Amino acid sequence: MTTVTAPRTSTTASTLRRLYFVRFAFAMAWALVTFTTARHLGPLTVTLLVLYPLFDVVAAVIDARASRATGSPTLLYVNVAVSLLAAVGLAIAGASGIPAVLAVWGAWAVVAGLVQLTVAVTRRGMGGQWPMIISGGISVLAGGSFIASASADDPVLTNAIGYAVPGAIFFLISAIRLGRAAKAN
């Protein structure tokens, strides 16, 4: 069994802390901007919807690089692939309408939430991961609701966009908690 040393864990925690602060800021800004365009599914809204999983790709790559010293980044690379597929799927679904977008967004939220939940559970010893565990679980449930809402009589994007706000808050809480973990190590 490999033991993770405190300096490696501390370095990973510090990198993740910075990343989580950036993810918080991006998600909040993205949600605010996207809410203003989401009344109809035009090119700007589709672009913003595609941008969100692409940002997730970049964040997962940074996370995977930071995590090499403390564990296997394999699931993070799975998240990269899933988020790339989601971005492509959203670009295509944007031409088909809101129900198709909600179905793709929901499927992505379910799979990405499962990955987030699993990664966070394996990182519990690092500290600051309970918000990520909760966020991953909520993502799975929210994704299911987006898929279900795609078949509604008049589906809307606002709930899918609003999904970024609690995720952002959980990243902020986790970043704060990781700061405490990094100092403790």
mmCIF file of C-alpha atoms in Angstrom:
data_model
loop_
_atom_site.group_PDB
_atom_site.id
_atom_site.type_symbol
_atom_site.label_atom_id
_atom_site.label_comp_id
_atom_site.label_asym_id
_atom_site.label_seq_id
_atom_site.Cartn_x
_atom_site.Cartn_y
_atom_site.Cartn_z
ATOM 1 C CA MET A 1 0.000 0.000 0.000
ATOM 2 C CA THR A 2 1.331 3.425 -0.931
ATOM 3 C CA THR A 3 1.326 6.102 1.703
ATOM 4 C CA VAL A 4 0.796 9.681 0.586
ATOM 5 C CA THR A 5 3.231 12.028 2.258
ATOM 6 C CA ALA A 6 2.053 15.290 3.777
ATOM 7 C CA PRO A 7 4.014 17.550 1.365
ATOM 8 C CA ARG A 8 2.464 15.824 -1.673
ATOM 9 C CA THR A 9 -1.012 16.041 -0.187
ATOM 10 C CA SER A 10 -0.410 19.666 0.780
ATOM 11 C CA THR A 11 0.759 20.570 -2.734
ATOM 12 C CA THR A 12 -2.222 18.815 -4.303
ATOM 13 C CA ALA A 13 -4.596 20.470 -1.823
ATOM 14 C CA SER A 14 -3.125 23.904 -2.601
ATOM 15 C CA THR A 15 -3.487 23.383 -6.358
ATOM 16 C CA LEU A 16 -7.039 22.087 -5.990
ATOM 17 C CA ARG A 17 -7.866 24.999 -3.709
ATOM 18 C CA ARG A 18 -6.836 27.529 -6.361
ATOM 19 C CA LEU A 19 -8.649 25.522 -9.039
ATOM 20 C CA TYR A 20 -11.833 25.375 -6.957
ATOM 21 C CA PHE A 21 -11.768 29.154 -6.431
ATOM 22 C CA VAL A 22 -11.458 29.623 -10.209
ATOM 23 C CA ARG A 23 -14.262 27.125 -10.817
ATOM 24 C CA PHE A 24 -16.463 29.009 -8.352
ATOM 25 C CA ALA A 25 -15.842 32.336 -10.096
ATOM 26 C CA PHE A 26 -16.336 30.892 -13.580
ATOM 27 C CA ALA A 27 -19.569 29.070 -12.702
ATOM 28 C CA MET A 28 -21.094 32.127 -11.063
ATOM 29 C CA ALA A 29 -20.144 34.433 -13.934
ATOM 30 C CA TRP A 30 -21.294 31.864 -16.504
ATOM 31 C CA ALA A 31 -24.666 31.438 -14.787
ATOM 32 C CA LEU A 32 -25.260 35.191 -14.608
ATOM 33 C CA VAL A 33 -24.388 35.744 -18.265
ATOM 34 C CA THR A 34 -26.239 32.660 -19.481
ATOM 35 C CA PHE A 35 -29.410 33.563 -17.565
ATOM 36 C CA THR A 36 -29.569 36.798 -19.548
ATOM 37 C CA THR A 37 -29.508 34.951 -22.891
ATOM 38 C CA ALA A 38 -31.569 31.858 -22.081
ATOM 39 C CA ARG A 39 -34.994 33.145 -23.087
ATOM 40 C CA HIS A 40 -34.461 31.533 -26.460
ATOM 41 C CA LEU A 41 -31.924 29.094 -27.833
ATOM 42 C CA GLY A 42 -29.887 31.357 -30.088
ATOM 43 C CA PRO A 43 -26.245 31.069 -31.147
ATOM 44 C CA LEU A 44 -24.959 32.955 -28.078
ATOM 45 C CA THR A 45 -26.840 30.693 -25.665
ATOM 46 C CA VAL A 46 -25.648 27.555 -27.462
ATOM 47 C CA THR A 47 -22.072 28.873 -27.374
ATOM 48 C CA LEU A 48 -22.345 29.525 -23.638
ATOM 49 C CA LEU A 49 -23.810 26.054 -23.067
ATOM 50 C CA VAL A 50 -20.920 24.466 -24.994
ATOM 51 C CA LEU A 51 -18.405 26.604 -23.096
ATOM 52 C CA TYR A 52 -19.380 25.177 -19.702
ATOM 53 C CA PRO A 53 -18.313 21.554 -20.349
ATOM 54 C CA LEU A 54 -15.231 22.813 -22.214
ATOM 55 C CA PHE A 55 -14.224 24.705 -19.088
ATOM 56 C CA ASP A 56 -14.814 21.453 -17.188
ATOM 57 C CA VAL A 57 -12.350 19.749 -19.565
ATOM 58 C CA VAL A 58 -9.638 22.282 -18.739
ATOM 59 C CA ALA A 59 -10.342 22.030 -15.021
ATOM 60 C CA ALA A 60 -10.225 18.216 -15.114
ATOM 61 C CA VAL A 61 -6.865 18.266 -16.911
ATOM 62 C CA ILE A 62 -5.424 20.631 -14.286
ATOM 63 C CA ASP A 63 -6.906 18.469 -11.543
ATOM 64 C CA ALA A 64 -5.473 15.281 -13.091
ATOM 65 C CA ARG A 65 -1.991 16.783 -13.332
ATOM 66 C CA ALA A 66 -2.132 17.945 -9.733
ATOM 67 C CA SER A 67 -3.440 14.569 -8.566
ATOM 68 C CA ARG A 68 -0.737 12.353 -10.053
ATOM 69 C CA ALA A 69 1.278 12.512 -6.833
ATOM 70 C CA THR A 70 -1.631 11.503 -4.607
ATOM 71 C CA GLY A 71 -3.516 8.947 -6.654
ATOM 72 C CA SER A 72 -4.648 7.773 -10.031
ATOM 73 C CA PRO A 73 -6.101 10.501 -12.249
ATOM 74 C CA THR A 74 -7.875 7.949 -14.475
ATOM 75 C CA LEU A 75 -11.404 9.046 -13.536
ATOM 76 C CA LEU A 76 -10.482 12.646 -14.211
ATOM 77 C CA TYR A 77 -9.494 11.680 -17.745
ATOM 78 C CA VAL A 78 -12.843 9.902 -18.047
ATOM 79 C CA ASN A 79 -14.403 13.228 -17.077
ATOM 80 C CA VAL A 80 -12.370 14.949 -19.811
ATOM 81 C CA ALA A 81 -13.775 12.551 -22.418
ATOM 82 C CA VAL A 82 -17.337 12.842 -21.091
ATOM 83 C CA SER A 83 -17.193 16.639 -21.025
ATOM 84 C CA LEU A 84 -15.779 16.783 -24.557
ATOM 85 C CA LEU A 85 -18.619 14.555 -25.728
ATOM 86 C CA ALA A 86 -21.093 16.779 -23.877
ATOM 87 C CA ALA A 87 -19.723 19.897 -25.585
ATOM 88 C CA VAL A 88 -20.093 18.288 -29.010
ATOM 89 C CA GLY A 89 -23.530 16.934 -28.077
ATOM 90 C CA LEU A 90 -24.690 20.356 -26.893
ATOM 91 C CA ALA A 91 -23.482 22.004 -30.089
ATOM 92 C CA ILE A 92 -25.482 19.482 -32.117
ATOM 93 C CA ALA A 93 -28.502 19.537 -29.781
ATOM 94 C CA GLY A 94 -28.621 23.332 -29.980
ATOM 95 C CA ALA A 95 -29.914 22.985 -33.534
ATOM 96 C CA SER A 96 -32.689 20.634 -32.385
ATOM 97 C CA GLY A 97 -34.134 22.728 -29.580
ATOM 98 C CA ILE A 98 -34.376 22.984 -25.827
ATOM 99 C CA PRO A 99 -35.565 19.387 -25.192
ATOM 100 C CA ALA A 100 -32.478 17.974 -26.926
ATOM 101 C CA VAL A 101 -30.219 20.383 -25.038
ATOM 102 C CA LEU A 102 -31.786 19.394 -21.714
ATOM 103 C CA ALA A 103 -31.347 15.695 -22.494
ATOM 104 C CA VAL A 104 -27.662 16.125 -23.332
ATOM 105 C CA TRP A 105 -27.079 18.483 -20.383
ATOM 106 C CA GLY A 106 -28.822 16.033 -18.069
ATOM 107 C CA ALA A 107 -26.855 13.010 -19.293
ATOM 108 C CA TRP A 108 -23.631 14.964 -18.837
ATOM 109 C CA ALA A 109 -24.662 16.051 -15.321
ATOM 110 C CA VAL A 110 -25.379 12.445 -14.324
ATOM 111 C CA VAL A 111 -22.082 11.028 -15.587
ATOM 112 C CA ALA A 112 -19.945 13.969 -14.474
ATOM 113 C CA GLY A 113 -21.658 13.869 -11.068
ATOM 114 C CA LEU A 114 -20.845 10.181 -10.672
ATOM 115 C CA VAL A 115 -17.208 10.886 -11.529
ATOM 116 C CA GLN A 116 -17.075 13.846 -9.128
ATOM 117 C CA LEU A 117 -18.645 11.784 -6.365
ATOM 118 C CA THR A 118 -16.232 8.884 -6.866
ATOM 119 C CA VAL A 119 -13.134 11.098 -7.059
ATOM 120 C CA ALA A 120 -14.169 13.012 -3.946
ATOM 121 C CA VAL A 121 -14.778 9.812 -1.983
ATOM 122 C CA THR A 122 -11.266 8.602 -2.846
ATOM 123 C CA ARG A 123 -9.850 11.974 -1.711
ATOM 124 C CA ARG A 124 -11.606 12.131 1.652
ATOM 125 C CA GLY A 125 -8.309 11.771 3.504
ATOM 126 C CA MET A 126 -7.056 14.986 1.905
ATOM 127 C CA GLY A 127 -9.821 16.993 3.535
ATOM 128 C CA GLY A 128 -12.292 19.429 2.041
ATOM 129 C CA GLN A 129 -14.063 16.778 -0.012
ATOM 130 C CA TRP A 130 -17.475 16.515 1.657
ATOM 131 C CA PRO A 131 -18.799 19.455 -0.376
ATOM 132 C CA MET A 132 -17.590 17.692 -3.546
ATOM 133 C CA ILE A 133 -19.261 14.437 -2.468
ATOM 134 C CA ILE A 134 -22.545 16.260 -1.875
ATOM 135 C CA SER A 135 -22.185 18.214 -5.121
ATOM 136 C CA GLY A 136 -21.554 15.027 -7.115
ATOM 137 C CA GLY A 137 -24.673 13.429 -5.644
ATOM 138 C CA ILE A 138 -26.772 16.509 -6.365
ATOM 139 C CA SER A 139 -25.429 16.570 -9.929
ATOM 140 C CA VAL A 140 -26.639 13.019 -10.504
ATOM 141 C CA LEU A 141 -30.114 13.878 -9.214
ATOM 142 C CA ALA A 142 -30.261 17.177 -11.083
ATOM 143 C CA GLY A 143 -29.175 15.483 -14.303
ATOM 144 C CA GLY A 144 -32.050 13.047 -13.978
ATOM 145 C CA SER A 145 -34.459 15.938 -13.504
ATOM 146 C CA PHE A 146 -33.107 17.711 -16.608
ATOM 147 C CA ILE A 147 -33.631 14.571 -18.669
ATOM 148 C CA ALA A 148 -37.172 14.277 -17.315
ATOM 149 C CA SER A 149 -37.910 17.964 -17.936
ATOM 150 C CA ALA A 150 -36.870 17.595 -21.578
ATOM 151 C CA SER A 151 -40.213 15.916 -22.201
ATOM 152 C CA ALA A 152 -42.252 18.668 -20.518
ATOM 153 C CA ASP A 153 -44.829 20.576 -22.561
ATOM 154 C CA ASP A 154 -42.793 23.791 -22.476
ATOM 155 C CA PRO A 155 -39.234 22.956 -21.336
ATOM 156 C CA VAL A 156 -36.969 25.814 -20.232
ATOM 157 C CA LEU A 157 -33.222 26.130 -19.760
ATOM 158 C CA THR A 158 -33.281 28.115 -16.527
ATOM 159 C CA ASN A 159 -33.093 25.105 -14.197
ATOM 160 C CA ALA A 160 -30.164 23.668 -16.121
ATOM 161 C CA ILE A 161 -28.384 27.011 -15.943
ATOM 162 C CA GLY A 162 -29.264 27.430 -12.281
ATOM 163 C CA TYR A 163 -27.579 24.086 -11.655
ATOM 164 C CA ALA A 164 -24.216 25.869 -11.949
ATOM 165 C CA VAL A 165 -24.888 28.059 -8.907
ATOM 166 C CA PRO A 166 -25.013 25.373 -6.175
ATOM 167 C CA GLY A 167 -22.054 23.663 -7.849
ATOM 168 C CA ALA A 168 -20.142 26.935 -7.632
ATOM 169 C CA ILE A 169 -21.003 27.298 -3.955
ATOM 170 C CA PHE A 170 -19.806 23.759 -3.237
ATOM 171 C CA PHE A 171 -16.511 24.538 -5.020
ATOM 172 C CA LEU A 172 -16.125 27.641 -2.847
ATOM 173 C CA ILE A 173 -16.801 25.704 0.369
ATOM 174 C CA SER A 174 -14.399 22.969 -0.678
ATOM 175 C CA ALA A 175 -11.704 25.529 -1.557
ATOM 176 C CA ILE A 176 -12.022 27.077 1.899
ATOM 177 C CA ARG A 177 -11.897 23.667 3.571
ATOM 178 C CA LEU A 178 -8.892 22.628 1.463
ATOM 179 C CA GLY A 179 -7.060 25.718 2.730
ATOM 180 C CA ARG A 180 -7.492 24.414 6.241
ATOM 181 C CA ALA A 181 -6.330 20.939 5.174
ATOM 182 C CA ALA A 182 -3.234 22.312 3.435
ATOM 183 C CA LYS A 183 -2.264 24.296 6.553
ATOM 184 C CA ALA A 184 -2.855 21.279 8.814
ATOM 185 C CA ASN A 185 -0.460 19.146 6.744
#
